[in-house]
mmCIF file of C-alpha atoms (C1' of nucleotides) in Angstrom:
data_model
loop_
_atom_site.group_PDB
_atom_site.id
_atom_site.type_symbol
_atom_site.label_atom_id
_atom_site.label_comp_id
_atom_site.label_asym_id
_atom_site.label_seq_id
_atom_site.Cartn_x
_atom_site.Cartn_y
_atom_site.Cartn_z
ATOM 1 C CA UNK A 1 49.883 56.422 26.426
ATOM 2 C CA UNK A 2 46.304 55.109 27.055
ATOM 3 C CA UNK A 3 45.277 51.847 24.659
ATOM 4 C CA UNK A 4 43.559 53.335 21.723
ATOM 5 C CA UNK A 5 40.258 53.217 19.668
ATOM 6 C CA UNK A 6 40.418 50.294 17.347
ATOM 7 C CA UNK A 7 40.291 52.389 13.827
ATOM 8 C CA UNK A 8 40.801 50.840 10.751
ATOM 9 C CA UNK A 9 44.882 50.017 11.311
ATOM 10 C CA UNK A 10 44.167 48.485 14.419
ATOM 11 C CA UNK A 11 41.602 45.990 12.839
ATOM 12 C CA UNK A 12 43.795 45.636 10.102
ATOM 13 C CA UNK A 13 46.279 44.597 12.719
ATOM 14 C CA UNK A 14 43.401 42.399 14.432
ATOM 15 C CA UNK A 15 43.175 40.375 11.558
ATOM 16 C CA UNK A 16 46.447 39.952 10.364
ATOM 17 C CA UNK A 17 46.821 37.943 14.188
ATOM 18 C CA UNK A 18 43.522 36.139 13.967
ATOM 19 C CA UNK A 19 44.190 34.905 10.419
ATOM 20 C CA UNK A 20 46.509 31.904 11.451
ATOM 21 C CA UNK A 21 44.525 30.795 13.823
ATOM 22 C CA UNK A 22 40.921 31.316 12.302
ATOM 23 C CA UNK A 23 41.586 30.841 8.294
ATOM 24 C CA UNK A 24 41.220 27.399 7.313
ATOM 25 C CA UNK A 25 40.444 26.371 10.688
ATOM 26 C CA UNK A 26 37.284 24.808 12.341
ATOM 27 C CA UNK A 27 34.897 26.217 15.362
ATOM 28 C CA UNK A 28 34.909 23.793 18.126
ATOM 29 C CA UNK A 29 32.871 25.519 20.815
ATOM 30 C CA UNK A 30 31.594 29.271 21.168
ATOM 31 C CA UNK A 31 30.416 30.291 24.675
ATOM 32 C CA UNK A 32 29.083 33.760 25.062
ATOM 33 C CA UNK A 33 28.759 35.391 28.674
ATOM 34 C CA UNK A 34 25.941 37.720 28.153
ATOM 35 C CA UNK A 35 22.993 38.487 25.569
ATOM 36 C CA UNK A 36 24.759 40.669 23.890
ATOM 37 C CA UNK A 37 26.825 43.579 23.409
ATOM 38 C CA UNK A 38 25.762 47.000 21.442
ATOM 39 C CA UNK A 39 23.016 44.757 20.255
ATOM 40 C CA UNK A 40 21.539 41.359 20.882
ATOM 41 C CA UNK A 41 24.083 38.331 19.564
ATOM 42 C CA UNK A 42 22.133 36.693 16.629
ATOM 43 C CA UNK A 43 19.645 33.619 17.488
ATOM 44 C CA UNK A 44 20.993 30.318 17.877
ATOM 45 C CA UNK A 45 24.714 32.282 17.417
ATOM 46 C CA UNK A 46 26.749 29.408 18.760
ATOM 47 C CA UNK A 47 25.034 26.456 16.987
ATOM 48 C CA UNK A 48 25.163 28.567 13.853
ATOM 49 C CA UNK A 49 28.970 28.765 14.479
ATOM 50 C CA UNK A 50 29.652 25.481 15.932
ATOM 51 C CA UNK A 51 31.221 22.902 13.274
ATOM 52 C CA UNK A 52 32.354 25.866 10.665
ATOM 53 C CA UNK A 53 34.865 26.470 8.777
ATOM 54 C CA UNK A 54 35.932 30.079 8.331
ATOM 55 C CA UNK A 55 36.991 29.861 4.737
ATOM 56 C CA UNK A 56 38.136 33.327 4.746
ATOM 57 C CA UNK A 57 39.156 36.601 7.316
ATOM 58 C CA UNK A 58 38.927 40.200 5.608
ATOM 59 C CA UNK A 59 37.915 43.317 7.122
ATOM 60 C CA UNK A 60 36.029 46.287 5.509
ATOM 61 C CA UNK A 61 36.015 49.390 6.917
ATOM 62 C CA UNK A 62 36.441 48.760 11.109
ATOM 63 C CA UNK A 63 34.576 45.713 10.785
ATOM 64 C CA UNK A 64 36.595 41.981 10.923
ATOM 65 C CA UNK A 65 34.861 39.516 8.773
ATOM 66 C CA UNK A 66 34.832 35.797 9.209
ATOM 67 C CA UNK A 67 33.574 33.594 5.907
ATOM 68 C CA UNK A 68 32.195 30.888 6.898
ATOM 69 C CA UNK A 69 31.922 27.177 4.910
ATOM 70 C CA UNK A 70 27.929 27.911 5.873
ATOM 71 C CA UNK A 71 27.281 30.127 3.444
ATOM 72 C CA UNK A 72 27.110 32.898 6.570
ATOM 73 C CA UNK A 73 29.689 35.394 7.382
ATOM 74 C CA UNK A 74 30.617 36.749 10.910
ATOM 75 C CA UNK A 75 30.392 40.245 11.805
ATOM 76 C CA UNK A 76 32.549 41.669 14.202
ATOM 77 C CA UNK A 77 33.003 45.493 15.169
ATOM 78 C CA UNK A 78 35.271 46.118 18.408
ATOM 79 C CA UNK A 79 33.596 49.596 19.464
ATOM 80 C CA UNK A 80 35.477 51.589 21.375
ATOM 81 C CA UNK A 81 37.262 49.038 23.820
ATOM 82 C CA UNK A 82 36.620 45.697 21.708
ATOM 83 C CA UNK A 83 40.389 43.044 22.404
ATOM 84 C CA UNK A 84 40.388 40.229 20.787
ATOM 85 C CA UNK A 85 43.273 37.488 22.438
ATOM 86 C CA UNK A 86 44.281 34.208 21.510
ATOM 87 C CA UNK A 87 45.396 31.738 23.858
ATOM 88 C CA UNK A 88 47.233 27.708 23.503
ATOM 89 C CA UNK A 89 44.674 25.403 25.261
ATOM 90 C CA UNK A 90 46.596 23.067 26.074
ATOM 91 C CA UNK A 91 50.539 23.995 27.775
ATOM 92 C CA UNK A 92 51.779 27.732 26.969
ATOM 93 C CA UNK A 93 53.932 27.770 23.808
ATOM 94 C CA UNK A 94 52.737 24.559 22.051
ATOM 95 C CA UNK A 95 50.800 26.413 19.105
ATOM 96 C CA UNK A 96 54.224 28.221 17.827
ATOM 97 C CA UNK A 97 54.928 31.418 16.505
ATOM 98 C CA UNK A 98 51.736 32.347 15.467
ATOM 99 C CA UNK A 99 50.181 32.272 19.433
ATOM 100 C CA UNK A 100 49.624 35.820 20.815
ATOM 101 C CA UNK A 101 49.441 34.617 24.191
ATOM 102 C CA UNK A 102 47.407 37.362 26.549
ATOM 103 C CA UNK A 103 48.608 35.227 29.551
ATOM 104 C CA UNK A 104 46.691 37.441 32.199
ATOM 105 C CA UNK A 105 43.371 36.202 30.853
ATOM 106 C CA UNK A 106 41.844 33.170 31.752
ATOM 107 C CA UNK A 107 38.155 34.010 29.542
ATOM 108 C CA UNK A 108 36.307 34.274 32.379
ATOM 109 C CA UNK A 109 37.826 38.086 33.110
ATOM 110 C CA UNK A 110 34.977 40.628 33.972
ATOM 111 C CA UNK A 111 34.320 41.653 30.352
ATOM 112 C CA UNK A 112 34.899 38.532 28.751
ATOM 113 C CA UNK A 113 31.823 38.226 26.995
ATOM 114 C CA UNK A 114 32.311 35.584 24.146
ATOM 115 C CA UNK A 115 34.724 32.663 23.895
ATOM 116 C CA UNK A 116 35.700 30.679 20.983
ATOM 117 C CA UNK A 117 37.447 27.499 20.473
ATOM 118 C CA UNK A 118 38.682 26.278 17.425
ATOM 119 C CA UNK A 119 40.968 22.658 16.339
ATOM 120 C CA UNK A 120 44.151 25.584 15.609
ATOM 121 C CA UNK A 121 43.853 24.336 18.950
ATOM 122 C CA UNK A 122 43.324 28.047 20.246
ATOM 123 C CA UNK A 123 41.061 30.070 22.064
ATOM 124 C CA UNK A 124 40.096 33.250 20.967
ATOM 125 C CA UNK A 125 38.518 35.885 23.520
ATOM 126 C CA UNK A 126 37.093 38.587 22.965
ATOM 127 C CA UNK A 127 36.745 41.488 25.574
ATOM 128 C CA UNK A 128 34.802 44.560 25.711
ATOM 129 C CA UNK A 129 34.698 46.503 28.785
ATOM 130 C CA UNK A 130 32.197 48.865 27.190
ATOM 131 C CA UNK A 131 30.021 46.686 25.275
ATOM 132 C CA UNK A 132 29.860 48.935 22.031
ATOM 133 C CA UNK A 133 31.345 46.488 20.230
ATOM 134 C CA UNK A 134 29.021 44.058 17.367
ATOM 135 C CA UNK A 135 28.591 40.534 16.639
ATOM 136 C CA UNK A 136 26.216 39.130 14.006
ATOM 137 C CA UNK A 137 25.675 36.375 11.267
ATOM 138 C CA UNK A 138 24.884 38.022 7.743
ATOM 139 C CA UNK A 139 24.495 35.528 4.520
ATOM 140 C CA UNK A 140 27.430 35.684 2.585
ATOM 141 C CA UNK A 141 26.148 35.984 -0.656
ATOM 142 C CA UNK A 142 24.244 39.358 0.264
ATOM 143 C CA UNK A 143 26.490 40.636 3.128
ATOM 144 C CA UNK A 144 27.109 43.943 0.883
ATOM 145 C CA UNK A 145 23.175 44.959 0.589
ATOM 146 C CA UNK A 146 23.139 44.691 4.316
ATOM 147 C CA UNK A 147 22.604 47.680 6.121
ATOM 148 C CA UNK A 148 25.718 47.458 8.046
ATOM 149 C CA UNK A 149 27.515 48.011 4.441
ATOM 150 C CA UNK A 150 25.504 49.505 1.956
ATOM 151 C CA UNK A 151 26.123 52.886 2.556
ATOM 152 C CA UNK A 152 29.924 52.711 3.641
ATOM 153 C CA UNK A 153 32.565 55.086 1.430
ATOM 154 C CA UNK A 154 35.274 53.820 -0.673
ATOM 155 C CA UNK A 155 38.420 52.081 2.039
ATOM 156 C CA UNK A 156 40.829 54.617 2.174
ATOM 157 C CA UNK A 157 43.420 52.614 1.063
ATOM 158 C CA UNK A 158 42.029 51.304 -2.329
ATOM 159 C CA UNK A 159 42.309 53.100 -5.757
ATOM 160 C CA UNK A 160 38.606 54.293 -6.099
ATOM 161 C CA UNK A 161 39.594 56.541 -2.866
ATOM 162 C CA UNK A 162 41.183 59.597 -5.129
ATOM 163 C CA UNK A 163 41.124 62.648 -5.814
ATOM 164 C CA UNK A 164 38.087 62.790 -8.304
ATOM 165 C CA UNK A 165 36.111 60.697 -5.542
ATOM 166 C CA UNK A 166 37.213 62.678 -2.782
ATOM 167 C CA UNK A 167 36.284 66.198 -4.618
ATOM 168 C CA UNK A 168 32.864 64.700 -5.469
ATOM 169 C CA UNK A 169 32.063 63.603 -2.156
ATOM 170 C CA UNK A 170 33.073 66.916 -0.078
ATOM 171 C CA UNK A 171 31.250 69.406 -2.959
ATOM 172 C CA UNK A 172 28.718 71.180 -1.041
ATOM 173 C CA UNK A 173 29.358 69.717 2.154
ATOM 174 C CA UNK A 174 29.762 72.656 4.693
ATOM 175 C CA UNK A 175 30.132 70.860 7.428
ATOM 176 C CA UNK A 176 34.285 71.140 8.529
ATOM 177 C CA UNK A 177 36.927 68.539 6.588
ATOM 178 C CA UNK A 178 37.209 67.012 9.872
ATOM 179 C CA UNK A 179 33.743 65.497 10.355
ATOM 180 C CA UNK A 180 33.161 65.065 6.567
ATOM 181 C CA UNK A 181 36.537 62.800 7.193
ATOM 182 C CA UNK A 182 34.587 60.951 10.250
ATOM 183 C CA UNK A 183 32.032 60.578 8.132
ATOM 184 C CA UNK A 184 31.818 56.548 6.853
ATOM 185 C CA UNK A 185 29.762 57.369 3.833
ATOM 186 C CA UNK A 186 32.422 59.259 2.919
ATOM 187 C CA UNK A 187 35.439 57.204 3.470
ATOM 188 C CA UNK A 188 35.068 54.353 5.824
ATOM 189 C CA UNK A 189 37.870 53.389 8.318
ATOM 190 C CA UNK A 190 38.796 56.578 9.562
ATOM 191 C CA UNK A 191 38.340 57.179 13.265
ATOM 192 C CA UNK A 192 39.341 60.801 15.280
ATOM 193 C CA UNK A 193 42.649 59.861 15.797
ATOM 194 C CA UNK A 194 43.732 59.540 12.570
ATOM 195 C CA UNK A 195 41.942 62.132 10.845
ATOM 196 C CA UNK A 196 43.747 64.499 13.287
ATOM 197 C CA UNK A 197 46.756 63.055 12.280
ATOM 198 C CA UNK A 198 46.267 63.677 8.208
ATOM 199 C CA UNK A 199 44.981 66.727 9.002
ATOM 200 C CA UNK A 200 47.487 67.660 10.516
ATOM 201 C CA UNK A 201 50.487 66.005 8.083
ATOM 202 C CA UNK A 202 48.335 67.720 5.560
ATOM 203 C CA UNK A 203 48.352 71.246 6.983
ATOM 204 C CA UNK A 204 44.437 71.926 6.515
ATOM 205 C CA UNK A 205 42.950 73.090 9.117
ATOM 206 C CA UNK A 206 40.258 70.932 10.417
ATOM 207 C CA UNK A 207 37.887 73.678 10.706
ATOM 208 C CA UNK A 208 37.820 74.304 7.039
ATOM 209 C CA UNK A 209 34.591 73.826 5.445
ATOM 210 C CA UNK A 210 34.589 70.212 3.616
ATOM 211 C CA UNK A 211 33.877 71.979 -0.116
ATOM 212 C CA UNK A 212 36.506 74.602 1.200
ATOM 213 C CA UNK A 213 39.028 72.250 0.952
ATOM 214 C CA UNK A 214 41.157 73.581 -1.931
ATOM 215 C CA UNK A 215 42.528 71.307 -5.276
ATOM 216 C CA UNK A 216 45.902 72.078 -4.427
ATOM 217 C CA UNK A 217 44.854 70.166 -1.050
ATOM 218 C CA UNK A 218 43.313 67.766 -2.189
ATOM 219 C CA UNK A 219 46.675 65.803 -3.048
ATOM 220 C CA UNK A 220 48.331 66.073 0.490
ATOM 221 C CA UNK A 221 45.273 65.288 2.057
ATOM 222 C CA UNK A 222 44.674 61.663 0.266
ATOM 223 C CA UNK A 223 48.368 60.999 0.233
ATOM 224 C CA UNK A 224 48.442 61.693 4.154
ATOM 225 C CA UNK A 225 45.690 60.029 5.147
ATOM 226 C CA UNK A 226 46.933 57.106 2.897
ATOM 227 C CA UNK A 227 50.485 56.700 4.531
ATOM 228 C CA UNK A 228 49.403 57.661 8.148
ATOM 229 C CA UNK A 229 47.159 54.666 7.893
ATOM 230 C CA UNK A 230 50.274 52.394 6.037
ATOM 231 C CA UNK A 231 52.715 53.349 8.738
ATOM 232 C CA UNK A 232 50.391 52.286 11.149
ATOM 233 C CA UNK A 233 49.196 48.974 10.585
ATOM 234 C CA UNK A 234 53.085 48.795 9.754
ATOM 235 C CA UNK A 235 53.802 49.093 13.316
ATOM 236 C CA UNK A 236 50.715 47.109 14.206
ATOM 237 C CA UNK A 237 52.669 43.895 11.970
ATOM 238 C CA UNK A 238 55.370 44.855 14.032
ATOM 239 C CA UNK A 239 53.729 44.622 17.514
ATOM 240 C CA UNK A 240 52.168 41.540 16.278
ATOM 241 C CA UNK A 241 55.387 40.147 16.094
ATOM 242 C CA UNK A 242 56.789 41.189 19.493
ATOM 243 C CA UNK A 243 53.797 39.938 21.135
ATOM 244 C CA UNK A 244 54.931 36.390 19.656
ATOM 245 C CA UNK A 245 57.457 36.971 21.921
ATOM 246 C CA UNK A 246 56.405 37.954 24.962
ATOM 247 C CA UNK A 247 52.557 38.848 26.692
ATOM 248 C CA UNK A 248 50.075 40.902 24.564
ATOM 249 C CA UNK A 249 46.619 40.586 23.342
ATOM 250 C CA UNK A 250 45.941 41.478 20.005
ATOM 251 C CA UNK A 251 44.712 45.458 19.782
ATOM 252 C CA UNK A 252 46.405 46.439 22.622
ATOM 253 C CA UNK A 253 48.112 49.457 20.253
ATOM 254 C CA UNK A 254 50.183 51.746 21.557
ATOM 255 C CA UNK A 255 51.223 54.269 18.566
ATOM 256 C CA UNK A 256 53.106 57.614 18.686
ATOM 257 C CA UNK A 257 50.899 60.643 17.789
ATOM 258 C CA UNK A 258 52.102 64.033 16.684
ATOM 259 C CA UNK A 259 48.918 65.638 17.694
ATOM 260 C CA UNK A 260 46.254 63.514 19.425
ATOM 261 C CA UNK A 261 46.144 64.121 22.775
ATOM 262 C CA UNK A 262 48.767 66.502 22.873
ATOM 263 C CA UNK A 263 47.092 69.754 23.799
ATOM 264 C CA UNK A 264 49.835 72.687 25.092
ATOM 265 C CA UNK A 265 52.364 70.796 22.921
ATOM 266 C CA UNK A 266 54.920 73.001 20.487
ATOM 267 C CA UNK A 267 53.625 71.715 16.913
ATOM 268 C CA UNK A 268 55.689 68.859 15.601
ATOM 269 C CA UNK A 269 55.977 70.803 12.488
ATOM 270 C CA UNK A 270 58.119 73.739 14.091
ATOM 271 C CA UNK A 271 56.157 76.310 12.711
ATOM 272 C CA UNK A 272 56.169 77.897 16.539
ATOM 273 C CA UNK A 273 52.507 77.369 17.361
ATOM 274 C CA UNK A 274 50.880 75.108 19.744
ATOM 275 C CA UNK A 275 48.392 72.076 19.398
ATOM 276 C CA UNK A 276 44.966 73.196 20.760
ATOM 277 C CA UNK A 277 42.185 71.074 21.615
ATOM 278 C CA UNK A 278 38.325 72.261 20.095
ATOM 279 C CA UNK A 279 35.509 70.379 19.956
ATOM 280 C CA UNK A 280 33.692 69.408 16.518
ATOM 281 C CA UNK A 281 30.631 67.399 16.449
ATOM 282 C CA UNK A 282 31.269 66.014 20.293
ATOM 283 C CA UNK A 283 34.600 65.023 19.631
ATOM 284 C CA UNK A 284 37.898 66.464 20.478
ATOM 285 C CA UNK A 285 40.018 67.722 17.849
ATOM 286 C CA UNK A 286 43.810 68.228 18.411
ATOM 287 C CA UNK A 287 45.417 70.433 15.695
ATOM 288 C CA UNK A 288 48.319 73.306 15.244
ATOM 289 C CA UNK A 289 46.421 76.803 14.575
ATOM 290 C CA UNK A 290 49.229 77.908 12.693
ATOM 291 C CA UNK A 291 50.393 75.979 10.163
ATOM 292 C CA UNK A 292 46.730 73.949 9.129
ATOM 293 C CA UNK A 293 45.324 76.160 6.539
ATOM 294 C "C1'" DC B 1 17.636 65.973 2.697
ATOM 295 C "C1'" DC B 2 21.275 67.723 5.767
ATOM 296 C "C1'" DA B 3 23.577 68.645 10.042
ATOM 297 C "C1'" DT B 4 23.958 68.305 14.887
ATOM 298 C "C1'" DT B 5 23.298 66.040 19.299
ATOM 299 C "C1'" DA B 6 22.373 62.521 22.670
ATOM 300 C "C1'" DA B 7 22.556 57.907 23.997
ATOM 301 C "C1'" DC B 8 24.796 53.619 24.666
ATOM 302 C "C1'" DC B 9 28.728 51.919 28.565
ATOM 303 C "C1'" DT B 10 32.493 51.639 32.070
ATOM 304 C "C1'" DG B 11 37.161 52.768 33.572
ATOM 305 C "C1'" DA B 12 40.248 56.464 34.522
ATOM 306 C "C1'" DC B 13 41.007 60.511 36.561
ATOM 307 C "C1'" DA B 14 40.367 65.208 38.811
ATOM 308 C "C1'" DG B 15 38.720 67.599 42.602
ATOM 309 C "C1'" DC B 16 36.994 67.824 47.109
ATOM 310 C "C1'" DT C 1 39.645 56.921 51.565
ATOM 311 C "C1'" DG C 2 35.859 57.522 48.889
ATOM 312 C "C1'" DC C 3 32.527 60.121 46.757
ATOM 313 C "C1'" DT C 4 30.905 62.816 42.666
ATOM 314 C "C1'" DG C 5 31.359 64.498 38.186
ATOM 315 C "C1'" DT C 6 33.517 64.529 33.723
ATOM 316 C "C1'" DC C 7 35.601 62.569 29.808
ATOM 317 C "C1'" DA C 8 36.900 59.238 26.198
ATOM 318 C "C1'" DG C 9 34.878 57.942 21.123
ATOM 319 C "C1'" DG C 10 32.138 54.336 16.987
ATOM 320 C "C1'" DT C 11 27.754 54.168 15.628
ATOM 321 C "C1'" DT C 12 23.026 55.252 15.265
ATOM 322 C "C1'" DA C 13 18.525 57.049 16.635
ATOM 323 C "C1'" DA C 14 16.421 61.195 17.493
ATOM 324 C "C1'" DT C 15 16.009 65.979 16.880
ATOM 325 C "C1'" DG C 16 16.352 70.555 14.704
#
DNA sequence: CCATTAACCTGACAGC
DNA sequence: TGCTGTCAGGTTAATG
């Protein structure tokens, strides 16, 4: 299977490999390749970098966030083919168990576009063959008024997104569950993979109008989208750890999907149908036209 | 305001 | 072999 989108899981997973060698740890040297990638990297971006600490590594939504002992915080948003690897700089092996060693990349790789070297002693590369990816400072202490965040839904995986949330946000929405889903103000996180795949564990049919979507729904669909998302940065923890082991970069996932990309399929769910492919809002949907109501 | 669509970008792949 | 055309999808600007 082709190397997926980075959606919220796989960040998740991005960030559970960067934090032992970014948290707590100092910026020696940041080199990038190019001006920029979806837009412009910020001014003086490797001065402003140079010499911090990053006091802290979260994510929100698909985007990685690096506090910094400045008083800024780094932005980073892998697109659609954003990798992020970390390499020993010295001898192969002498960082331990926490080194997710891409071995095949020296940094200076086609799409290579920004380099970063911290006293872990690592270096951390980030790649972007399609350069939709993001990188900008924001001051910490008003990151969430920025633009970037202010209008972002609830994270999927924290208590305020229920069912009373969920109900208010798809009343009068006509538009079909499955772009509603896509939808960040909604719920941010979610990319077209994986609201397939709730839809789908769900049984509602992504064409449904979003205000369609019944109560008796309403439960299945937050408790799928929920686990899908658990049992996936699951497996990403677990591919973190076999990459300790052998080659990898971080985000090169590689999950199992029931329906994504399986057009002509039998549906998992053995109701006898088969997994079609439509196209809502530009982007493929992969569903069973029997059993999603 | 709301919903839909195109644009950004390059690698992979199908068809000739 | 190599050309051309299409497709993939996160985000956002532009359009209806």
């Amino acid at each position: 299977m082709a190397v997926s989108v980075p959606e919220l899981p796989e960040v998740e997973t991005v960030r559970m490999g960067l934090e032992p060698v970014l948290e707590g740890k100092r910026f020696t040297s940041v080199e990038t390749r190019r001006a920029g990638l979806r837009v412009p990297f910020p001014k003086d971006f490797a001065k402003r970098l140079t010499g911090h600490k990053v006091t802290r590594l979260t994510r929100r939504a698909k985007y990685l966030l690096a506090e910094l002992d400045s008083g800024e915080t780094l932005v980073i948003h892998l697109g659609m083919s954003g990798r992020i690897s970390v390499h020993a700089k010295g001898a192969p092996g002498e960082l331990g168990n926490y080194l997710h060693n891409a071995g095949h990349s020296d940094g200076h790789g086609k799409h290579d576009h920004v380099l970063f070297e911290t006293d872990a002693p690592a270096r951390i590369i980030f790649t972007d063959h399609r350069r939709f990816g993001l990188m900008v400072l924001i001051d910490t202490a008003t990151l969430t008024d920025d633009k970037l965040f202010k209008g972002l839904g609830p994270e999927p995986l924290s208590g305020d997104f229920d069912a009373k949330y969920l109900s208010a946000a798809l009343k009068g929405k006509k538009t079909p569950i499955k772009s509603a889903l896509l939808d960040q103000r909604v719920v941010s996180g979610l990319g077209n993979i994986y609201v397939c795949e709730a839809l789908f564990r769900a049984s509602i049919s992504p064409k449904r109008s979003a205000s369609k979507v019944s109560a008796a729904q309403m439960a299945p669909l937050l408790r799928e989208i929920k686990a899908v998302l658990k049992e996936a940065i699951k497996a990403g923890g677990s591919s973190l750890r076999d990459y300790a082991k052998a080659d990898g970069e971080l985000g090169n996932f590689q999950h199992h999907f029931l329906v994504y990309d399986r057009e002509g399929e039998p549906c998992p769910h053995k109701c006898g149908g088969t997994i079609k492919r439509i196209v809502q809002a530009g982007r493929s949907t992969f569903y069973c036209p029997v059993c999603q109501k």
